Amino acid sequence: DTRECKEVLRRAGLRTTAPRMATLAALALPGGHHDAERIAHAVRTQLVTVSTQAVYNNLAALVAIGLVRRIELPGQPARYELR
């Protein structure tokens, strides 16, 4: 839920920026376990100017505070899911 995510971000000292919220929304898309490229593509459908690096930075921050889980499988790009 968006309200819970915003509260977790605030408690962690992170702002609820449009790119960060778009990244969370992309993670909630059907199909789950998306890689960073798919997430970046979904974010750019909402915010055209967001760079792939900004999405990676947001993913790293979201993983660090426990909102997102990074899944690493041998020989494949890392995948991400909401916790």
PDB file of C-alpha atoms in Angstrom:
ATOM      1  CA  ASP A   1       0.000   0.000   0.000  1.00  0.00           C
ATOM      2  CA  THR A   2       1.310   3.437  -0.943  1.00  0.00           C
ATOM      3  CA  ARG A   3       0.661   4.970   2.470  1.00  0.00           C
ATOM      4  CA  GLU A   4       2.718   2.254   4.204  1.00  0.00           C
ATOM      5  CA  CYS A   5       5.564   2.655   1.712  1.00  0.00           C
ATOM      6  CA  LYS A   6       5.632   6.413   2.278  1.00  0.00           C
ATOM      7  CA  GLU A   7       5.759   5.885   6.038  1.00  0.00           C
ATOM      8  CA  VAL A   8       8.652   3.414   5.756  1.00  0.00           C
ATOM      9  CA  LEU A   9      10.519   5.871   3.522  1.00  0.00           C
ATOM     10  CA  ARG A  10       9.996   8.716   5.986  1.00  0.00           C
ATOM     11  CA  ARG A  11      11.123   6.619   8.965  1.00  0.00           C
ATOM     12  CA  ALA A  12      14.282   5.719   7.020  1.00  0.00           C
ATOM     13  CA  GLY A  13      14.940   9.398   6.317  1.00  0.00           C
ATOM     14  CA  LEU A  14      14.196   9.138   2.599  1.00  0.00           C
ATOM     15  CA  ARG A  15      11.978  11.548   0.699  1.00  0.00           C
ATOM     16  CA  THR A  16       8.946  10.349  -1.240  1.00  0.00           C
ATOM     17  CA  THR A  17      10.150  11.630  -4.610  1.00  0.00           C
ATOM     18  CA  ALA A  18       8.265  11.019  -7.842  1.00  0.00           C
ATOM     19  CA  PRO A  19      11.036   8.725  -9.233  1.00  0.00           C
ATOM     20  CA  ARG A  20      11.117   6.712  -6.001  1.00  0.00           C
ATOM     21  CA  MET A  21       7.341   6.297  -5.933  1.00  0.00           C
ATOM     22  CA  ALA A  22       7.310   5.389  -9.650  1.00  0.00           C
ATOM     23  CA  THR A  23       9.961   2.746  -8.935  1.00  0.00           C
ATOM     24  CA  LEU A  24       7.764   1.266  -6.206  1.00  0.00           C
ATOM     25  CA  ALA A  25       4.763   1.331  -8.553  1.00  0.00           C
ATOM     26  CA  ALA A  26       6.775  -0.481 -11.235  1.00  0.00           C
ATOM     27  CA  LEU A  27       7.696  -3.175  -8.722  1.00  0.00           C
ATOM     28  CA  ALA A  28       3.991  -3.757  -8.070  1.00  0.00           C
ATOM     29  CA  LEU A  29       3.247  -4.504 -11.732  1.00  0.00           C
ATOM     30  CA  PRO A  30       1.940  -7.996 -12.539  1.00  0.00           C
ATOM     31  CA  GLY A  31       4.535 -10.659 -13.235  1.00  0.00           C
ATOM     32  CA  GLY A  32       6.745  -9.897 -10.233  1.00  0.00           C
ATOM     33  CA  HIS A  33      10.504 -10.313  -9.973  1.00  0.00           C
ATOM     34  CA  HIS A  34      11.346  -7.611 -12.505  1.00  0.00           C
ATOM     35  CA  ASP A  35      14.892  -6.766 -13.542  1.00  0.00           C
ATOM     36  CA  ALA A  36      16.188  -3.191 -13.354  1.00  0.00           C
ATOM     37  CA  GLU A  37      15.793  -2.589 -17.092  1.00  0.00           C
ATOM     38  CA  ARG A  38      12.107  -3.546 -16.994  1.00  0.00           C
ATOM     39  CA  ILE A  39      11.593  -1.389 -13.926  1.00  0.00           C
ATOM     40  CA  ALA A  40      13.371   1.562 -15.593  1.00  0.00           C
ATOM     41  CA  HIS A  41      11.193   1.164 -18.689  1.00  0.00           C
ATOM     42  CA  ALA A  42       8.037   1.168 -16.555  1.00  0.00           C
ATOM     43  CA  VAL A  43       9.234   4.225 -14.607  1.00  0.00           C
ATOM     44  CA  ARG A  44       9.930   6.108 -17.837  1.00  0.00           C
ATOM     45  CA  THR A  45       6.352   5.549 -18.989  1.00  0.00           C
ATOM     46  CA  GLN A  46       5.389   7.827 -16.084  1.00  0.00           C
ATOM     47  CA  LEU A  47       8.463  10.059 -15.833  1.00  0.00           C
ATOM     48  CA  VAL A  48      10.165  10.339 -19.207  1.00  0.00           C
ATOM     49  CA  THR A  49      13.369  11.989 -18.001  1.00  0.00           C
ATOM     50  CA  VAL A  50      14.318   9.485 -15.282  1.00  0.00           C
ATOM     51  CA  SER A  51      17.638   7.800 -16.046  1.00  0.00           C
ATOM     52  CA  THR A  52      18.352   4.115 -15.631  1.00  0.00           C
ATOM     53  CA  GLN A  53      21.031   5.073 -13.084  1.00  0.00           C
ATOM     54  CA  ALA A  54      18.416   6.913 -11.006  1.00  0.00           C
ATOM     55  CA  VAL A  55      16.304   3.738 -10.996  1.00  0.00           C
ATOM     56  CA  TYR A  56      19.331   1.671  -9.888  1.00  0.00           C
ATOM     57  CA  ASN A  57      20.022   4.221  -7.125  1.00  0.00           C
ATOM     58  CA  ASN A  58      16.415   4.085  -5.958  1.00  0.00           C
ATOM     59  CA  LEU A  59      16.415   0.286  -6.026  1.00  0.00           C
ATOM     60  CA  ALA A  60      19.596   0.220  -3.912  1.00  0.00           C
ATOM     61  CA  ALA A  61      18.036   2.624  -1.384  1.00  0.00           C
ATOM     62  CA  LEU A  62      14.811   0.610  -1.248  1.00  0.00           C
ATOM     63  CA  VAL A  63      16.745  -2.625  -0.733  1.00  0.00           C
ATOM     64  CA  ALA A  64      18.835  -0.988   2.021  1.00  0.00           C
ATOM     65  CA  ILE A  65      15.736  -0.031   4.026  1.00  0.00           C
ATOM     66  CA  GLY A  66      14.054  -3.406   3.505  1.00  0.00           C
ATOM     67  CA  LEU A  67      11.141  -2.325   1.313  1.00  0.00           C
ATOM     68  CA  VAL A  68      12.474  -4.266  -1.675  1.00  0.00           C
ATOM     69  CA  ARG A  69      14.281  -7.579  -1.967  1.00  0.00           C
ATOM     70  CA  ARG A  70      17.058  -8.131  -4.517  1.00  0.00           C
ATOM     71  CA  ILE A  71      17.181 -11.641  -5.976  1.00  0.00           C
ATOM     72  CA  GLU A  72      20.423 -12.738  -7.603  1.00  0.00           C
ATOM     73  CA  LEU A  73      20.464 -15.889  -9.693  1.00  0.00           C
ATOM     74  CA  PRO A  74      23.655 -17.165 -11.358  1.00  0.00           C
ATOM     75  CA  GLY A  75      24.040 -15.978 -14.939  1.00  0.00           C
ATOM     76  CA  GLN A  76      20.993 -13.691 -14.840  1.00  0.00           C
ATOM     77  CA  PRO A  77      20.450 -10.027 -14.080  1.00  0.00           C
ATOM     78  CA  ALA A  78      19.349  -9.251 -10.524  1.00  0.00           C
ATOM     79  CA  ARG A  79      15.602  -9.177 -10.041  1.00  0.00           C
ATOM     80  CA  TYR A  80      13.620  -7.172  -7.528  1.00  0.00           C
ATOM     81  CA  GLU A  81      10.379  -7.646  -5.625  1.00  0.00           C
ATOM     82  CA  LEU A  82       8.416  -5.755  -3.019  1.00  0.00           C
ATOM     83  CA  ARG A  83       8.610  -7.229   0.465  1.00  0.00           C
TER      84      ARG A  83
END
